[in-house]
Tab-separated table of C-alpha atoms and ligand atoms in Angstrom:
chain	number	residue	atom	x	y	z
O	1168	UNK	CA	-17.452	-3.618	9.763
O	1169	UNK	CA	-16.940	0.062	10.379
O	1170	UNK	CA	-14.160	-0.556	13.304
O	1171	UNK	CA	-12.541	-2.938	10.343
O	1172	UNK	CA	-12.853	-0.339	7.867
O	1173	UNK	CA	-11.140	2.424	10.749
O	1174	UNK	CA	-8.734	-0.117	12.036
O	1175	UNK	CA	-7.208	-0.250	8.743
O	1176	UNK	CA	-7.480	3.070	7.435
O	1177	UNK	CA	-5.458	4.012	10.538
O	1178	UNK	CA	-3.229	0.696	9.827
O	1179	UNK	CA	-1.862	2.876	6.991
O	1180	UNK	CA	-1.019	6.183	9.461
O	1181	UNK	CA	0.738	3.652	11.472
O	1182	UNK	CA	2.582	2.027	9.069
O	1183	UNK	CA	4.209	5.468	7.929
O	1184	UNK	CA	4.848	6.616	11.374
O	1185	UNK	CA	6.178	2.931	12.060
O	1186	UNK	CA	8.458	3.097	9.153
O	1187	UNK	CA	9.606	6.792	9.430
O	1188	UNK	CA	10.565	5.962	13.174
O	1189	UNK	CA	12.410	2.685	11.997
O	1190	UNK	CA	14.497	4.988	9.313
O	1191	UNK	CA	15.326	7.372	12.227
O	1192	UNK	CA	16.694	4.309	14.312
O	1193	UNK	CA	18.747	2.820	11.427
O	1194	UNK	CA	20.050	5.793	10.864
O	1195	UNK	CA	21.253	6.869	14.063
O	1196	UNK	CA	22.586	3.175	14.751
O	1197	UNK	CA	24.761	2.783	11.962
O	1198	UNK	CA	27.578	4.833	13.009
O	1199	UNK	CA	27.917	2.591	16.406
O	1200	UNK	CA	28.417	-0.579	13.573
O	1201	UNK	CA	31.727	-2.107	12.747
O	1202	UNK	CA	32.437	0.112	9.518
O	1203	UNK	CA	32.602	-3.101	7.507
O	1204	UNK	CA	29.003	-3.658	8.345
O	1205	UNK	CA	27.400	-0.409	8.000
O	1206	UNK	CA	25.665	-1.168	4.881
O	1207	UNK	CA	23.082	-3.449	6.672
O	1208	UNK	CA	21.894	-0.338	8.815
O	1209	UNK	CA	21.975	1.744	5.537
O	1210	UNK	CA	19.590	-0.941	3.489
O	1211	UNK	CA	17.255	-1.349	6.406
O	1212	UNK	CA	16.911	2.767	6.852
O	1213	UNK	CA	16.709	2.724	3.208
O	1214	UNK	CA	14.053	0.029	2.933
O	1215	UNK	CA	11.646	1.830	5.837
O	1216	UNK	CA	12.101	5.222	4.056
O	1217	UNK	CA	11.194	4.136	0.743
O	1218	UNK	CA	8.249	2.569	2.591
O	1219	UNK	CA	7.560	5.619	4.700
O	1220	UNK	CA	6.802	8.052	1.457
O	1221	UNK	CA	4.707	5.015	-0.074
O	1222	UNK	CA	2.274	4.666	3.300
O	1223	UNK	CA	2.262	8.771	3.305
O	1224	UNK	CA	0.691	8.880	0.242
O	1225	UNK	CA	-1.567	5.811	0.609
O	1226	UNK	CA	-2.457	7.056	3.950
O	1227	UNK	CA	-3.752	10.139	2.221
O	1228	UNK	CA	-5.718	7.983	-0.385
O	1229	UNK	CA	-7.320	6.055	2.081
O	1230	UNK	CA	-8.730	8.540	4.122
O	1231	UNK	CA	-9.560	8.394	7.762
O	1232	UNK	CA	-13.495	8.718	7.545
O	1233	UNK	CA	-14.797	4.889	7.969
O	1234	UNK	CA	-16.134	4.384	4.739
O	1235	UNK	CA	-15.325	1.631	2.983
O	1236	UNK	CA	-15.879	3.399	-0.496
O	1237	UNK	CA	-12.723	6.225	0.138
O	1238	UNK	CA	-10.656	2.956	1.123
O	1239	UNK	CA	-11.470	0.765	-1.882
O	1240	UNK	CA	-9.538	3.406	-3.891
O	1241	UNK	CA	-6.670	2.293	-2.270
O	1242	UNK	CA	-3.751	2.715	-4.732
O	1243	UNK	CA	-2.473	-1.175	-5.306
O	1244	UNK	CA	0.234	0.091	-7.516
O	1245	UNK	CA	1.743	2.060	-4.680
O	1246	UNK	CA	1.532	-0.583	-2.526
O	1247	UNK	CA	3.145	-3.112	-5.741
O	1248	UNK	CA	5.754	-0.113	-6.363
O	1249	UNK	CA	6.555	-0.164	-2.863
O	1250	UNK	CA	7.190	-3.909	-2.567
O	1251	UNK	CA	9.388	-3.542	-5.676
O	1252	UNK	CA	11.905	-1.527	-4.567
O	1253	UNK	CA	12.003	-2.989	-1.117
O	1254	UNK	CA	12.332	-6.553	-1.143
O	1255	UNK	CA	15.088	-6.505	-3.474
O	1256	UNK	CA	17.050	-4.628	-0.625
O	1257	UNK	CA	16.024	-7.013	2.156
O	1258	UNK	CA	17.358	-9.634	0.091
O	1259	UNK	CA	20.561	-7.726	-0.355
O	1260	UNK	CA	21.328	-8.101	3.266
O	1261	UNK	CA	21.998	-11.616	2.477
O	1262	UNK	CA	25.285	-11.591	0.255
O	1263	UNK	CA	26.099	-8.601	2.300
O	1264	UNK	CA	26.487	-10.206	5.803
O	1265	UNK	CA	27.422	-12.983	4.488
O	1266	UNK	CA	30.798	-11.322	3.287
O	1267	UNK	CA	31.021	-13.887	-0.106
O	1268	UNK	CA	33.307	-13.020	-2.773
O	1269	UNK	CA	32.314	-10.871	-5.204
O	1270	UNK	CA	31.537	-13.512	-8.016
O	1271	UNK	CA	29.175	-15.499	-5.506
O	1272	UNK	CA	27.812	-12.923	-4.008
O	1273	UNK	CA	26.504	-11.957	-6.915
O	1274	UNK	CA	25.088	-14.944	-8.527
O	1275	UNK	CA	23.358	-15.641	-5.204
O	1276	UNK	CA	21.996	-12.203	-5.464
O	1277	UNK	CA	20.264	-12.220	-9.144
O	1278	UNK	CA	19.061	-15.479	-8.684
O	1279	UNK	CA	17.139	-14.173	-5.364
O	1280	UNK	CA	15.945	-10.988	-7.124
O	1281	UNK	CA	14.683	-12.348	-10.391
O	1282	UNK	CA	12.552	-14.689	-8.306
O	1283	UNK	CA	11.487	-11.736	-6.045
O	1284	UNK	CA	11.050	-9.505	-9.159
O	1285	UNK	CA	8.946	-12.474	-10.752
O	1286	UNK	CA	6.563	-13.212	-7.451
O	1287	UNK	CA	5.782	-9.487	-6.892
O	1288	UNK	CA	4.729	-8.568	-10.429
O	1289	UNK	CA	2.525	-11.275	-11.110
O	1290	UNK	CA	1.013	-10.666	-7.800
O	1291	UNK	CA	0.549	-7.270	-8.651
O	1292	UNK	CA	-1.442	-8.685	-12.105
O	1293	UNK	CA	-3.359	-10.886	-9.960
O	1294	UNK	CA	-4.713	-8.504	-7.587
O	1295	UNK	CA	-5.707	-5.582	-9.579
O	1296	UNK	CA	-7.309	-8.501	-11.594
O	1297	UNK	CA	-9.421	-9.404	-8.609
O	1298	UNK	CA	-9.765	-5.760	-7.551
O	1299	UNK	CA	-11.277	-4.916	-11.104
O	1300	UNK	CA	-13.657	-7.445	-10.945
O	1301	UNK	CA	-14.562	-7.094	-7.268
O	1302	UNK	CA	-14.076	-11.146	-6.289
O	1303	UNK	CA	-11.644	-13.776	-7.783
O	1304	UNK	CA	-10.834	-14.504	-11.158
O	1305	UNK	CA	-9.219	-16.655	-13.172
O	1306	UNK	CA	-6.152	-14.242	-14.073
O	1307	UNK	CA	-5.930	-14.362	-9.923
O	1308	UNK	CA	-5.863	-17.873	-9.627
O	1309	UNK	CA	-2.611	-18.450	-11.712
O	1310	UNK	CA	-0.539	-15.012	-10.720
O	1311	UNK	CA	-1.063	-16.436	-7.246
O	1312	UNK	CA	0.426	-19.677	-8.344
O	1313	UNK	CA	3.263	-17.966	-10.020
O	1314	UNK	CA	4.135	-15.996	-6.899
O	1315	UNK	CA	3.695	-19.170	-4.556
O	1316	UNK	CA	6.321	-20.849	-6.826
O	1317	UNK	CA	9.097	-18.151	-6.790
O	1318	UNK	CA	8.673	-17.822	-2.767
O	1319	UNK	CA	9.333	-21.093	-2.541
O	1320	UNK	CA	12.223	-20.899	-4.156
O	1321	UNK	CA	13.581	-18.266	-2.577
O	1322	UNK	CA	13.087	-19.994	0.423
O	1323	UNK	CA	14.779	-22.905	-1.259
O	1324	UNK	CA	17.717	-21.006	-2.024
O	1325	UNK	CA	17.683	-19.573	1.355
O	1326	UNK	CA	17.573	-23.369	3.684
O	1327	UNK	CA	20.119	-24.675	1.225
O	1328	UNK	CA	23.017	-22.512	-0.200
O	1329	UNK	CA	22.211	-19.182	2.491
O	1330	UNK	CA	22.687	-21.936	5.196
O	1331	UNK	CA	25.331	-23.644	4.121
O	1332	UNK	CA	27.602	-20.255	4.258
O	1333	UNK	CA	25.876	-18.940	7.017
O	1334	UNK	CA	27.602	-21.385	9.186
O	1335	UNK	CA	31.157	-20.217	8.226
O	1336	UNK	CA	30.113	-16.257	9.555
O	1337	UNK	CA	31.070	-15.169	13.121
O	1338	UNK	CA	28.238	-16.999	15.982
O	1339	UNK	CA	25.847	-13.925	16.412
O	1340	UNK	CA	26.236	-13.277	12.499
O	1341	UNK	CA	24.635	-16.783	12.213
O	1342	UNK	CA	22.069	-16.496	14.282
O	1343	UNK	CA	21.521	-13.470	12.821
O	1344	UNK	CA	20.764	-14.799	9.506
O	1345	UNK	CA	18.689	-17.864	10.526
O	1346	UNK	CA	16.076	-15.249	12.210
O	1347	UNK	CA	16.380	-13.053	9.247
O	1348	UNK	CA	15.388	-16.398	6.817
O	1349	UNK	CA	12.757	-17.376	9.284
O	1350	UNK	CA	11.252	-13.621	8.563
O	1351	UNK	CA	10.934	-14.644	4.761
O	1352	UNK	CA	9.390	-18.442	5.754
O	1353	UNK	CA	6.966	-17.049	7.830
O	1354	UNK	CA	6.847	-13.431	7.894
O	1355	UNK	CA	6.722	-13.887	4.216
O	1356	UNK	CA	3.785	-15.985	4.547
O	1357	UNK	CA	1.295	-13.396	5.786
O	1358	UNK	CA	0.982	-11.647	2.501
O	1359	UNK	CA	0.173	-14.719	0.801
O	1360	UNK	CA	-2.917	-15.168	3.394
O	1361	UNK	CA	-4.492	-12.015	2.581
O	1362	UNK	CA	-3.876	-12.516	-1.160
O	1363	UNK	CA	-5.665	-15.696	-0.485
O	1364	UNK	CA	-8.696	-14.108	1.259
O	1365	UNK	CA	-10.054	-12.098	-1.959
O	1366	UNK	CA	-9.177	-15.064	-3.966
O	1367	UNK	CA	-12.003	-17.275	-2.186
O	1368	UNK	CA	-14.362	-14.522	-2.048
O	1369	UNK	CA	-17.279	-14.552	-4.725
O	1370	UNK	CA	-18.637	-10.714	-5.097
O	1371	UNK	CA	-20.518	-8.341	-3.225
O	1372	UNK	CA	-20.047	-6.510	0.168
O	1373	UNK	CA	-18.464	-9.723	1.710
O	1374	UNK	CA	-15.780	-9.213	-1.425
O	1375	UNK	CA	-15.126	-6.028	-0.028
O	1376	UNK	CA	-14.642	-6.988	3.274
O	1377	UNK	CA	-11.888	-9.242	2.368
O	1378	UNK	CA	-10.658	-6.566	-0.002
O	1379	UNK	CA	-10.219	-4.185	3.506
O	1380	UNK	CA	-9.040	-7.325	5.429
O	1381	UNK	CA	-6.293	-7.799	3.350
O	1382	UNK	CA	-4.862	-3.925	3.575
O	1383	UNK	CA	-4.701	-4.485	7.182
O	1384	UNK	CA	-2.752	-7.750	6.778
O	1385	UNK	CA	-0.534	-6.085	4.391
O	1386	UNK	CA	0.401	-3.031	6.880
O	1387	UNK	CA	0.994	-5.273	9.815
O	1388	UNK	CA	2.958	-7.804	7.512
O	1389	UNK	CA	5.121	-4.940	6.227
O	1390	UNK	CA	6.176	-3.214	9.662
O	1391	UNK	CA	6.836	-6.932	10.983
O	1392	UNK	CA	8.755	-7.762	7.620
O	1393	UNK	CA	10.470	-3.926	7.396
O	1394	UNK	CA	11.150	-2.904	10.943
O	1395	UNK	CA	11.515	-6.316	12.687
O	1396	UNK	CA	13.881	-7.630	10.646
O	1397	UNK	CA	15.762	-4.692	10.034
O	1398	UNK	CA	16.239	-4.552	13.922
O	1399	UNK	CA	17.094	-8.309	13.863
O	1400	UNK	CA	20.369	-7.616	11.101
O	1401	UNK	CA	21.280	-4.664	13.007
O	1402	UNK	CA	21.336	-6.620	16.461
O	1403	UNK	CA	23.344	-9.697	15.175
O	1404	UNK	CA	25.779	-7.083	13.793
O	1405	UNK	CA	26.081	-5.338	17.001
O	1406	UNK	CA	26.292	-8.415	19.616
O	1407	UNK	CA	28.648	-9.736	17.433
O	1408	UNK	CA	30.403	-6.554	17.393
O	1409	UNK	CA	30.151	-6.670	21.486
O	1410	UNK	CA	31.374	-10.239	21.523
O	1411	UNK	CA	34.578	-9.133	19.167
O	1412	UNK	CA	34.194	-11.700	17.147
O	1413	UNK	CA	33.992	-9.080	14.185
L	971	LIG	C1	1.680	-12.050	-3.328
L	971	LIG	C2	0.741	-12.726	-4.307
L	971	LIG	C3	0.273	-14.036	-3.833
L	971	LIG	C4	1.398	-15.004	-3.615
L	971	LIG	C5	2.548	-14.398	-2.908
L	971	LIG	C6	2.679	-13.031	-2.715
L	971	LIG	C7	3.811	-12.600	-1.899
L	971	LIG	C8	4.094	-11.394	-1.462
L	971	LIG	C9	5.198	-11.087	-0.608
L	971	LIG	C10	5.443	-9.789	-0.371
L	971	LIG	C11	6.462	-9.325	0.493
L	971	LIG	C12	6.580	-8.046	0.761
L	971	LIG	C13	7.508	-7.501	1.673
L	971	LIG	C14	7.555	-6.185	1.738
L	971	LIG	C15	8.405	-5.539	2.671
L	971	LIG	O1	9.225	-4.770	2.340
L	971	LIG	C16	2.411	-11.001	-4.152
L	971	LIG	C17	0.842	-11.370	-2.258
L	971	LIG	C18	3.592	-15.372	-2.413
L	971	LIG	C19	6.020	-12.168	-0.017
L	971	LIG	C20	8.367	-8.353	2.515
C-alpha cells in the first residue's frame, strides 16, 4: 500500500521529466523534417509541454511523502484540463499527415474533436462524481458510458475514413498512421481501465486504493500516449523522408 502510494506519487515526477524531455526531442528534431512536415514535430513538442507544466504542478500537489491523504488531493481538473488541450492536438496529426484538402481536412477534424471534446468532459463529470463521494455513483456510471461511446467512434472514424486515405500517403507515411491509430485503440484503452477501477469499488480504504491505482495508470497511459506516439509520427516522417518518397 505505501510502495503503491510512493510509486505513484513519483509516477507524477516522472511524467513531467518524461514529458519535458519528449518536448526537448521534438523540438530539436523538427528542423531535420521535410519543411512540409514540420508541424507534426511542432504538435507533438507542443502536446508534451502543455503536459509537462500540468504534471509540474500536480507533482507538487501530490507530494512525495507516502501518504495517501496528500495524494487524494490530487487536482482532477488539472489532470481533465490537461487532457483537453492535448488530445485535440494528437488528433490534429491526422488531417495533417494525411495532406487532405482543406475542406476535408477539416470536416474530418471537427468531427474527431467534438467527439474527443464530448468523451473527456463527461469523464471529467464522472470522476469528480466518484471522487466526491469516495466509490461509484450513479452520475459515474453514465459519464463513463458517454465517453465509451465517443471513443468508439473515434475509433470508428479512424478504421474507416483515416484508413481509407491513409493508403493513398507515401509507404512509411502509412505505416506511420496505422501505429499512430493503434495508439488510440489500445493506448486509448488504458484510461478507460482505471476509470473502470473506482467505478466497481464500493467505499472505504479499498476505494482509495483504486482511487491511487488509477493516477498511476493515468501517468503511464499519458507518457505511452504523449511521448510514444509522438516519436512514432516523427519516425514515419523521417524514414519516409530517408526513403525520398517525400
Ligand atoms: C475517460 C472516462 C471513462 C471512459 C473513457 C475515458 C477516456 C479517456 C481517454 C483519455 C485520453 C487521454 C490522452 C491524453 C494524452 O494526451 C475520460 C477516462 C473512454 C481516452 C490520450
Amino acid at each position: 500500500m505505501d510502495t503503491l502510494v510512493l510509486a505513484t506519487q513519483y509516477m507524477f515526477w516522472v511524467g513531467f521529466v518524461g514529458m519535458a524531455a519528449g518536448t526537448l526531442y521534438f523540438l530539436v528534431e523538427r528542423d531535420s523534417l521535410p519543411e512540409k512536415y514540420r508541424s507534426t514535430a511542432t504538435v507533438a513538442a507542443l502536446v508534451t509541454f502543455v503536459a509537462a507544466i500540468h504534471y509540474q504542478a500536480m507533482k507538487h500537489y501530490v507530494g512525495t511523502d507516502g501518504s495517501i491523504d496528500t495524494l487524494l488531493t490530487f487536482p482532477t481538473e488539472i489532470r481533465y484540463i490537461d487532457w483537453l488541450v492535448t488530445t485535440p492536438l494528437l488528433l490534429v496529426k491526422f488531417p495533417s499527415l494525411l495532406r487532405l484538402g482543406k475542406d476535408e481536412g477539416k470536416r474530418l477534424l471537427k468531427n474527431l474533436v467534438l467527439a474527443d471534446i464530448l468523451m473527456i468532459v463527461s469523464g471529467y463529470v464522472g470522476e469528480t462524481s466518484i471522487n466526491n463521494a469516495g466509490a461509484a455513483t450513479q452520475i459515474g456510471w453514465v459519464a463513463f458510458l458517454i465517453s465509451m461511446l465517443a471513443w468508439v467512434y473515434i475509433l470508428g472514424v479512424l478504421f474507416t475514413e483515416v484508413t481509407e486515405s491513409a493508403k493513398a500517403a507515401p509507404k512509411s507515411i502509412c505505416e506511420g498512421l496505422l501505429s499512430m491509430r493503434s495508439f488510440i485503440f489500445i493506448g486509448w484503452a488504458i484510461y478507460p481501465i482505471g476509470y473502470f477501477l473506482t467505478l466497481t469499488s464500493s467505499g472505504g480504504e479499498a476505494a482509495q486504493i483504486t482511487i491511487v491505482l488509477r493516477e498511476l495508470i493515468y501517468n503511464i497511459a499519458d507518457l505511452i500516449n504523449k511521448v510514444g506516439f509522438g516519436l512514432v509520427a516523427v519516425l514515419a516522417v523521417k524514414a519516409a523522408s530517408n526513403a525520398k518518397e517525400i
